[in-house]
Coordinates of C-alpha atoms and ligand atoms in Angstrom, one line a residue:
M1 CA -0.3 0.0 0.0
V2 CA 2.9 2.4 0.9
R3 CA 4.2 1.8 -2.7
T4 CA 0.6 2.7 -4.2
V5 CA 0.8 6.0 -2.3
V6 CA 4.2 6.7 -3.4
R7 CA 3.1 5.7 -6.9
I8 CA 0.1 7.9 -7.0
F9 CA 2.1 10.9 -5.6
L10 CA 5.0 10.0 -8.8
W11 CA 2.3 10.1 -11.1
L12 CA 0.6 13.5 -9.9
T13 CA 4.0 15.1 -9.8
V14 CA 4.6 14.0 -13.3
A15 CA 1.5 14.9 -14.9
M16 CA 1.5 18.5 -13.0
M17 CA 5.3 18.8 -14.5
G18 CA 4.0 18.0 -17.8
A19 CA 0.8 20.5 -17.7
A20 CA 3.4 23.3 -16.8
P21 CA 3.8 26.3 -19.5
G22 CA 6.5 25.2 -21.8
G23 CA 7.4 22.5 -20.3
A24 CA 8.5 19.4 -22.4
A25 CA 6.7 16.1 -21.1
P26 CA 9.0 14.4 -19.0
A27 CA 10.6 11.2 -19.6
E28 CA 9.3 9.9 -16.1
A29 CA 5.8 9.6 -17.6
L30 CA 6.8 6.6 -19.1
L31 CA 8.6 4.9 -16.6
F32 CA 5.8 2.4 -15.2
S33 CA 2.9 0.9 -16.4
P34 CA -0.4 1.9 -14.5
V35 CA -0.3 0.2 -10.9
A36 CA 2.9 -1.4 -11.6
E37 CA 5.4 -2.2 -8.9
V38 CA 8.5 -0.2 -8.7
P39 CA 11.3 -3.4 -10.3
E40 CA 13.7 -4.8 -7.8
W41 CA 16.3 -5.6 -10.2
R42 CA 18.4 -7.2 -7.6
L43 CA 15.9 -10.0 -8.3
L44 CA 17.8 -10.7 -11.7
D45 CA 21.1 -11.3 -9.9
Q46 CA 20.5 -15.1 -9.6
G47 CA 20.6 -15.4 -13.3
Q48 CA 23.7 -13.6 -13.5
G49 CA 26.8 -15.7 -15.3
K50 CA 24.1 -18.2 -16.4
L51 CA 23.5 -17.6 -19.9
T52 CA 25.7 -17.2 -23.2
R53 CA 25.4 -14.0 -25.2
A54 CA 24.2 -16.3 -28.2
E55 CA 21.6 -18.0 -25.9
F56 CA 20.2 -14.4 -24.4
T57 CA 19.7 -12.9 -28.2
E58 CA 18.3 -16.2 -29.4
R59 CA 15.7 -15.8 -26.5
L60 CA 15.1 -12.4 -27.3
R61 CA 14.8 -13.4 -30.9
K62 CA 12.6 -16.2 -31.0
T63 CA 10.5 -15.4 -27.9
F64 CA 10.5 -12.2 -26.1
D65 CA 11.3 -9.7 -28.7
P66 CA 10.4 -10.8 -32.0
E67 CA 9.6 -7.3 -33.2
G68 CA 13.5 -6.4 -32.1
A69 CA 12.6 -3.5 -29.9
L70 CA 14.8 -3.9 -27.1
P71 CA 18.2 -4.2 -28.7
K72 CA 17.9 0.0 -28.9
Y73 CA 17.8 -0.2 -25.0
L74 CA 20.8 -2.4 -25.2
L75 CA 24.7 -2.2 -24.9
F76 CA 26.9 -5.3 -25.5
D77 CA 30.5 -5.1 -24.0
E78 CA 33.2 -7.8 -23.4
G79 CA 31.5 -10.0 -21.0
G80 CA 28.0 -8.8 -20.8
V81 CA 24.9 -6.4 -21.6
T82 CA 23.7 -3.4 -20.0
L83 CA 20.1 -2.5 -20.0
F84 CA 19.1 1.0 -20.5
R85 CA 15.8 3.3 -19.6
D86 CA 16.2 5.4 -23.0
T87 CA 17.2 4.6 -26.2
A88 CA 19.7 7.0 -26.1
R89 CA 21.2 4.8 -23.6
T90 CA 22.2 7.3 -21.1
I91 CA 20.2 5.9 -17.7
P92 CA 21.6 2.5 -17.0
L93 CA 19.1 0.1 -15.2
Y94 CA 20.9 -3.1 -14.9
R95 CA 23.8 -5.2 -16.3
L96 CA 23.7 -9.0 -16.8
K97 CA 27.1 -10.7 -17.2
F98 CA 27.1 -13.7 -19.5
A99 CA 28.0 -17.6 -19.0
T100 CA 31.2 -18.4 -21.0
Q101 CA 30.2 -22.1 -21.3
P102 CA 26.6 -22.5 -23.4
P103 CA 24.2 -24.3 -20.8
P104 CA 22.2 -26.8 -21.4
W105 CA 18.8 -25.7 -23.1
P106 CA 16.0 -26.5 -23.0
A107 CA 16.7 -27.1 -19.3
P108 CA 14.5 -30.1 -18.1
V109 CA 12.6 -28.0 -15.5
L110 CA 9.7 -30.5 -14.7
T111 CA 10.0 -34.4 -14.7
A112 CA 7.6 -37.2 -14.1
G113 CA 8.3 -39.9 -11.7
D114 CA 5.2 -42.7 -11.4
P115 CA 3.6 -43.4 -14.5
A116 CA 0.1 -44.1 -12.6
R117 CA 0.4 -40.4 -10.9
P118 CA 2.3 -38.5 -13.1
L119 CA 1.6 -35.5 -11.3
A120 CA 2.8 -36.8 -8.4
G121 CA 5.1 -33.9 -6.4
K122 CA 4.0 -31.3 -8.5
T123 CA 2.1 -27.8 -7.5
L124 CA -0.3 -26.7 -10.0
C125 CA -1.9 -23.3 -9.6
L126 CA -5.5 -22.7 -11.2
D127 CA -5.9 -18.8 -11.9
P128 CA -9.7 -18.9 -13.2
G129 CA -9.9 -15.6 -15.4
H130 CA -11.5 -12.5 -14.4
I131 CA -13.8 -11.9 -11.1
G132 CA -17.5 -12.6 -11.8
G133 CA -20.1 -11.8 -9.6
D134 CA -20.9 -8.5 -8.6
W135 CA -17.9 -7.5 -10.7
A136 CA -19.0 -9.0 -13.7
D137 CA -20.9 -6.0 -15.3
I138 CA -17.6 -3.6 -14.8
E139 CA -15.0 -6.3 -16.2
E140 CA -17.6 -6.5 -19.5
R141 CA -17.4 -10.3 -19.2
T142 CA -21.1 -11.2 -19.4
F143 CA -23.8 -11.0 -21.8
R144 CA -27.4 -11.8 -22.1
I145 CA -29.7 -12.8 -25.4
G146 CA -33.4 -12.5 -24.9
R147 CA -34.6 -14.3 -22.1
D148 CA -31.6 -16.8 -21.5
Q149 CA -29.5 -17.3 -18.7
P150 CA -27.1 -14.6 -18.5
V151 CA -23.4 -15.7 -19.7
V152 CA -21.0 -14.7 -17.1
E153 CA -17.1 -15.6 -18.1
G154 CA -16.1 -15.6 -14.2
A155 CA -18.6 -18.2 -13.4
L156 CA -18.1 -20.4 -16.3
N157 CA -14.1 -20.3 -15.5
L158 CA -14.5 -21.1 -12.1
R159 CA -16.7 -24.3 -12.5
V160 CA -14.1 -25.6 -15.0
S161 CA -11.4 -24.9 -13.0
Q162 CA -13.2 -26.5 -10.2
I163 CA -13.9 -29.9 -12.2
L164 CA -10.2 -29.7 -13.5
E165 CA -8.6 -29.3 -9.7
K166 CA -10.1 -33.0 -9.2
R167 CA -9.0 -34.5 -12.3
L168 CA -5.3 -33.0 -11.7
Q169 CA -5.4 -34.0 -7.9
E170 CA -6.3 -37.6 -9.1
A171 CA -3.2 -37.7 -11.3
G172 CA -1.4 -36.6 -7.9
A173 CA -1.0 -33.1 -8.0
R174 CA -1.2 -30.5 -5.3
V175 CA -3.8 -28.0 -6.6
V176 CA -3.6 -24.3 -5.4
W177 CA -5.5 -21.3 -6.5
T178 CA -4.9 -17.5 -7.1
H179 CA -8.6 -17.1 -6.2
Q180 CA -11.9 -18.8 -5.7
G181 CA -15.3 -17.4 -5.8
F182 CA -16.3 -14.1 -7.1
Q183 CA -14.5 -11.5 -4.7
P184 CA -11.7 -9.7 -5.9
T185 CA -8.0 -10.6 -4.5
T186 CA -6.9 -7.0 -4.6
P187 CA -8.1 -4.9 -1.4
L188 CA -8.2 -1.8 -4.2
R189 CA -11.4 -1.0 -5.7
P190 CA -12.2 1.5 -8.7
A191 CA -12.7 4.3 -6.3
D192 CA -8.9 3.8 -4.9
L193 CA -7.8 4.3 -8.6
Y194 CA -9.0 7.5 -9.9
P195 CA -5.6 9.4 -9.5
E196 CA -4.1 6.6 -11.7
A197 CA -6.9 6.6 -14.1
I198 CA -6.6 10.3 -14.6
E199 CA -2.6 10.2 -15.0
Y200 CA -3.2 7.1 -17.4
L201 CA -5.7 9.5 -19.4
L202 CA -2.8 12.4 -19.3
Q203 CA -0.3 10.1 -20.8
G204 CA -2.6 9.3 -23.7
S205 CA -3.4 5.8 -23.2
R206 CA -0.9 5.1 -25.3
G207 CA -3.1 3.8 -28.4
A208 CA -5.2 1.7 -25.7
R209 CA -8.7 1.0 -26.6
V210 CA -10.7 4.1 -25.2
P211 CA -14.5 4.4 -25.6
R212 CA -16.0 8.0 -26.4
F213 CA -17.2 9.0 -23.0
S214 CA -17.5 12.4 -21.3
A215 CA -14.6 13.4 -19.3
N216 CA -16.5 12.0 -15.5
R217 CA -17.3 8.7 -17.4
L218 CA -13.9 8.0 -19.0
I219 CA -12.0 8.5 -15.8
R220 CA -14.6 6.1 -13.9
W221 CA -14.0 3.5 -16.8
N222 CA -10.5 3.8 -16.5
A223 CA -10.5 3.2 -12.9
E224 CA -12.6 0.1 -13.1
L225 CA -10.1 -1.1 -15.9
L226 CA -7.4 -0.4 -13.5
F227 CA -9.2 -2.3 -10.8
Y228 CA -10.2 -5.6 -12.5
R229 CA -6.9 -6.1 -14.9
S230 CA -3.9 -4.3 -13.3
A231 CA -4.7 -4.0 -9.6
E232 CA -6.3 -7.5 -9.4
I233 CA -3.8 -9.6 -11.6
S234 CA -1.0 -7.9 -9.9
A235 CA -2.5 -8.8 -6.3
R236 CA -3.0 -12.5 -7.6
A237 CA 0.6 -12.5 -8.8
R238 CA 2.0 -11.2 -5.4
R239 CA 0.1 -15.0 -4.1
V240 CA 1.6 -16.8 -6.7
N241 CA 5.1 -15.4 -6.5
E242 CA 5.6 -15.0 -2.6
E243 CA 3.0 -17.8 -1.4
L244 CA 2.2 -20.3 -3.7
Q245 CA 5.4 -21.1 -5.9
P246 CA 3.7 -23.6 -8.3
D247 CA 5.6 -25.6 -10.5
L248 CA 3.0 -24.4 -13.3
T249 CA 0.0 -22.0 -13.4
L250 CA -3.0 -22.5 -16.2
C251 CA -5.0 -19.4 -16.6
I252 CA -8.7 -20.6 -17.6
H253 CA -10.7 -18.8 -19.7
F254 CA -13.8 -18.6 -22.3
N255 CA -12.9 -16.6 -25.4
A256 CA -15.6 -14.1 -27.0
A257 CA -15.7 -13.1 -30.6
P258 CA -16.3 -9.4 -31.4
W259 CA -19.7 -8.8 -31.7
P260 CA -21.0 -9.4 -35.4
G261 CA -22.1 -5.6 -36.9
G262 CA -21.4 -4.2 -33.1
R263 CA -24.4 -5.6 -31.8
I264 CA -25.1 -8.7 -29.4
G265 CA -25.5 -12.0 -31.3
L266 CA -23.8 -15.1 -32.0
T267 CA -21.7 -15.7 -34.3
S268 CA -19.4 -18.9 -35.7
A269 CA -16.0 -19.2 -34.2
N270 CA -15.2 -22.9 -33.5
K271 CA -11.7 -22.3 -32.8
L272 CA -8.9 -22.3 -29.9
V273 CA -5.8 -20.3 -28.7
L274 CA -3.4 -20.9 -25.9
F275 CA -0.8 -18.3 -25.1
A276 CA 2.9 -18.8 -23.7
H277 CA 4.6 -15.4 -22.7
G278 CA 6.8 -13.4 -25.0
A279 CA 6.1 -10.7 -28.1
Y280 CA 6.4 -7.7 -26.1
T281 CA 5.6 -5.0 -28.2
A282 CA 7.9 -1.6 -29.0
G283 CA 5.2 0.6 -26.8
E284 CA 5.4 -2.1 -24.1
L285 CA 9.2 -2.0 -23.8
A286 CA 9.2 2.0 -23.2
F287 CA 8.2 1.1 -19.9
D288 CA 10.8 -0.1 -17.0
D289 CA 8.4 -2.5 -15.4
Q290 CA 7.9 -4.4 -18.8
K291 CA 11.5 -4.5 -19.5
F292 CA 12.1 -5.8 -15.9
R293 CA 9.6 -8.5 -16.1
L294 CA 11.1 -9.4 -19.8
M295 CA 14.5 -10.1 -18.1
R296 CA 13.2 -12.0 -15.1
K297 CA 10.8 -14.2 -17.4
L298 CA 13.9 -14.6 -20.1
L299 CA 16.3 -15.7 -17.5
E300 CA 13.8 -17.9 -15.7
G301 CA 13.8 -20.1 -19.0
S302 CA 9.9 -21.4 -18.5
T303 CA 9.5 -21.1 -21.9
P304 CA 10.2 -25.0 -23.0
V305 CA 7.5 -26.0 -20.5
E306 CA 4.8 -23.2 -21.4
L307 CA 5.2 -24.5 -25.1
G308 CA 5.3 -28.1 -24.4
V309 CA 2.2 -28.0 -22.2
G310 CA 0.3 -25.4 -24.5
A311 CA 1.1 -27.8 -27.5
A312 CA -0.3 -30.9 -25.2
I313 CA -3.6 -29.0 -24.9
G314 CA -3.9 -27.9 -28.3
E315 CA -3.5 -31.4 -29.7
C316 CA -6.3 -32.7 -26.5
F317 CA -8.7 -30.0 -28.2
R318 CA -7.9 -30.9 -32.0
Q319 CA -8.6 -34.4 -31.1
G320 CA -11.6 -33.9 -28.6
W321 CA -13.3 -31.0 -30.1
G322 CA -12.0 -30.6 -33.6
F323 CA -11.3 -27.2 -33.3
R324 CA -9.2 -25.3 -35.6
P325 CA -6.4 -22.9 -34.3
E326 CA -6.8 -19.2 -34.1
S327 CA -4.5 -17.1 -36.0
Y328 CA -3.4 -13.8 -34.7
A329 CA -0.7 -13.6 -37.5
G330 CA -0.6 -9.4 -38.5
S331 CA -2.1 -8.9 -35.0
G332 CA 1.2 -6.9 -33.9
Y333 CA 1.1 -8.3 -30.2
A334 CA 1.0 -11.7 -30.8
H335 CA 3.5 -14.4 -32.4
A336 CA 3.4 -17.5 -33.6
T337 CA 5.4 -20.0 -31.7
G338 CA 6.5 -22.8 -34.7
V339 CA 5.9 -25.3 -32.1
S340 CA 2.0 -25.8 -32.3
P341 CA -0.6 -24.0 -34.1
Y342 CA -2.8 -23.3 -31.4
V343 CA 0.1 -21.6 -29.1
W344 CA 1.0 -18.3 -29.8
Y345 CA 3.3 -15.8 -27.7
R346 CA 1.6 -13.1 -25.9
N347 CA 2.6 -10.5 -23.5
L348 CA -0.7 -10.6 -21.2
I349 CA -0.5 -9.3 -17.6
A350 CA -0.8 -12.6 -16.0
N351 CA 1.7 -14.5 -17.6
R352 CA 3.8 -11.1 -17.5
L353 CA 3.6 -10.9 -13.7
F354 CA 3.4 -14.6 -12.4
D355 CA 6.6 -16.1 -12.0
G356 CA 7.2 -19.7 -13.3
P357 CA 5.7 -21.4 -16.4
V358 CA 2.3 -19.8 -17.2
V359 CA -0.3 -21.4 -20.2
F360 CA -3.3 -19.2 -20.9
V361 CA -6.2 -21.6 -22.3
E362 CA -8.5 -19.2 -23.9
G363 CA -11.2 -22.0 -24.4
P364 CA -14.3 -21.8 -26.4
Y365 CA -15.8 -18.7 -27.7
M366 CA -18.9 -18.0 -25.4
N367 CA -20.7 -16.1 -28.4
D368 CA -20.2 -19.0 -31.1
R369 CA -23.5 -20.4 -31.9
E370 CA -23.0 -24.1 -30.9
M371 CA -20.9 -23.3 -27.8
Y372 CA -23.5 -20.9 -26.7
R373 CA -26.2 -23.8 -26.9
W374 CA -24.1 -25.6 -25.0
I375 CA -23.4 -23.2 -22.5
Q376 CA -27.0 -22.9 -21.9
A377 CA -27.8 -26.6 -21.6
G378 CA -25.9 -26.2 -17.9
E379 CA -24.0 -28.8 -16.3
Y380 CA -26.2 -31.7 -16.9
P381 CA -25.3 -35.3 -15.8
G382 CA -24.2 -38.0 -18.5
T383 CA -24.8 -37.0 -22.4
K384 CA -27.1 -35.6 -24.4
P385 CA -27.5 -34.6 -28.0
V386 CA -26.1 -30.6 -28.4
A387 CA -25.6 -29.1 -31.5
G388 CA -25.7 -32.7 -33.4
R389 CA -23.7 -34.6 -31.5
K390 CA -23.8 -36.5 -28.0
R391 CA -21.9 -34.9 -25.6
G392 CA -21.0 -34.6 -21.9
N393 CA -21.4 -31.0 -20.4
I394 CA -19.4 -28.3 -21.6
F395 CA -17.7 -27.5 -18.3
G396 CA -16.5 -31.3 -17.6
E397 CA -15.3 -31.7 -21.3
Y398 CA -13.3 -28.5 -21.4
A399 CA -11.8 -29.6 -17.9
D400 CA -11.2 -33.1 -19.2
L401 CA -9.2 -31.9 -22.5
V402 CA -7.0 -29.6 -20.3
A403 CA -6.2 -32.1 -17.7
D404 CA -5.3 -34.8 -20.3
G405 CA -3.2 -32.2 -22.1
V406 CA -1.4 -31.5 -19.2
I407 CA -1.0 -34.9 -18.0
A408 CA 0.2 -36.3 -21.3
Y409 CA 2.8 -33.5 -21.2
F410 CA 4.3 -34.7 -17.9
R411 CA 3.8 -38.5 -18.9
S412 CA 6.1 -37.2 -22.2
Q413 CA 8.7 -36.1 -19.4
T414 CA 9.2 -39.7 -17.9
G415 CA 12.5 -40.6 -18.7
V416 CA 14.2 -37.3 -18.5
P417 CA 17.1 -37.2 -15.9
P418 CA 15.6 -36.2 -12.5
A419 CA 17.4 -32.6 -12.7
F420 CA 14.2 -30.8 -11.1
T421 CA 15.2 -28.0 -9.0
N422 CA 12.5 -25.4 -9.7
Y423 CA 11.7 -22.7 -12.3
S424 CA 14.8 -20.4 -11.0
P425 CA 17.7 -20.4 -13.5
Ligands
ZN501 ZN1 -11.5 -14.3 -20.2

């Protein structure tokens, strides 16, 4: 909380400086994403001397910076690289020393033992997306068609995660949660975030989606966005990183296609996408906190696990539901991984802030005609015909496909030498 107060003060000071007559907008206005914590650069020290220069640049090029935006902030020297705040490279943030010997890559991070209980000894964290409940409206993750049951994404995600928990436990995993139920994890509320919302708007929101509202409504809308996105996910990240420290986190979501013609209605979108962490954009890399998390995730080396688990889950969805892969080609914010057409690199708040491997499952589209009917059918026992096929209920089938993928991945790791430590380099 102290940090938040300091940050608010900083933002207001910067905002006032920016508004001074004749004063150029100060560079400090771009230091941090809204509600971000001040980076603790010393946390990168455990990665000192672990990667060769070749490995460092390879991870940047393939996974974290496919656009090639970060080198503008880097200066390589004899034995390392210095990361700068600015592209003029005048304000150094951190220097990383390189290893002289090539490290083993990809490191076997997770290994399986007992084939009957392939997840034994593993801690898996479930992060059902969004808050739901009383907050579903301001999260903009709910809709209703006619007199049908309202579709509330937070509730769907939670139900799938509860069934998934059982499946993972049966396979031997210890399951922990970022949150359960429909209460926010963060103690902050939208009303606490008005100063940040004003500052965010003064920064010009950096190309973010901003609706055409009155000034008051726009500030409130931004404060709500900072609450349910930045503050809520930051609070979950503190829980993951400081208390739970799982071997793998699964973020469970239902997807939503753009409304046809801008009006609430059904569409056709039987596709699937999973996200691994990466693909920072040039705009994001202007912020210190984004640079810090890129370095932390790059040194952590979670990418092989994220890709392996993601590809295995994608394959289960292909076999089970026949979903085609979603394409983000040309999106400017997601990048193909090359390991599976279902798995894309993307820099999302949760997979950026959570330590350790994170796989984002976007799941079925809630406003696809078939999926919508299946959701409306509820959690019935056994099977019944839905959209021309006999199916179990959507919650159980979704959970089963994810569990099957995770288990298949861990099984595939059997026989890999038990070099398990944790995800720290
Ligand atoms: Zn979602």
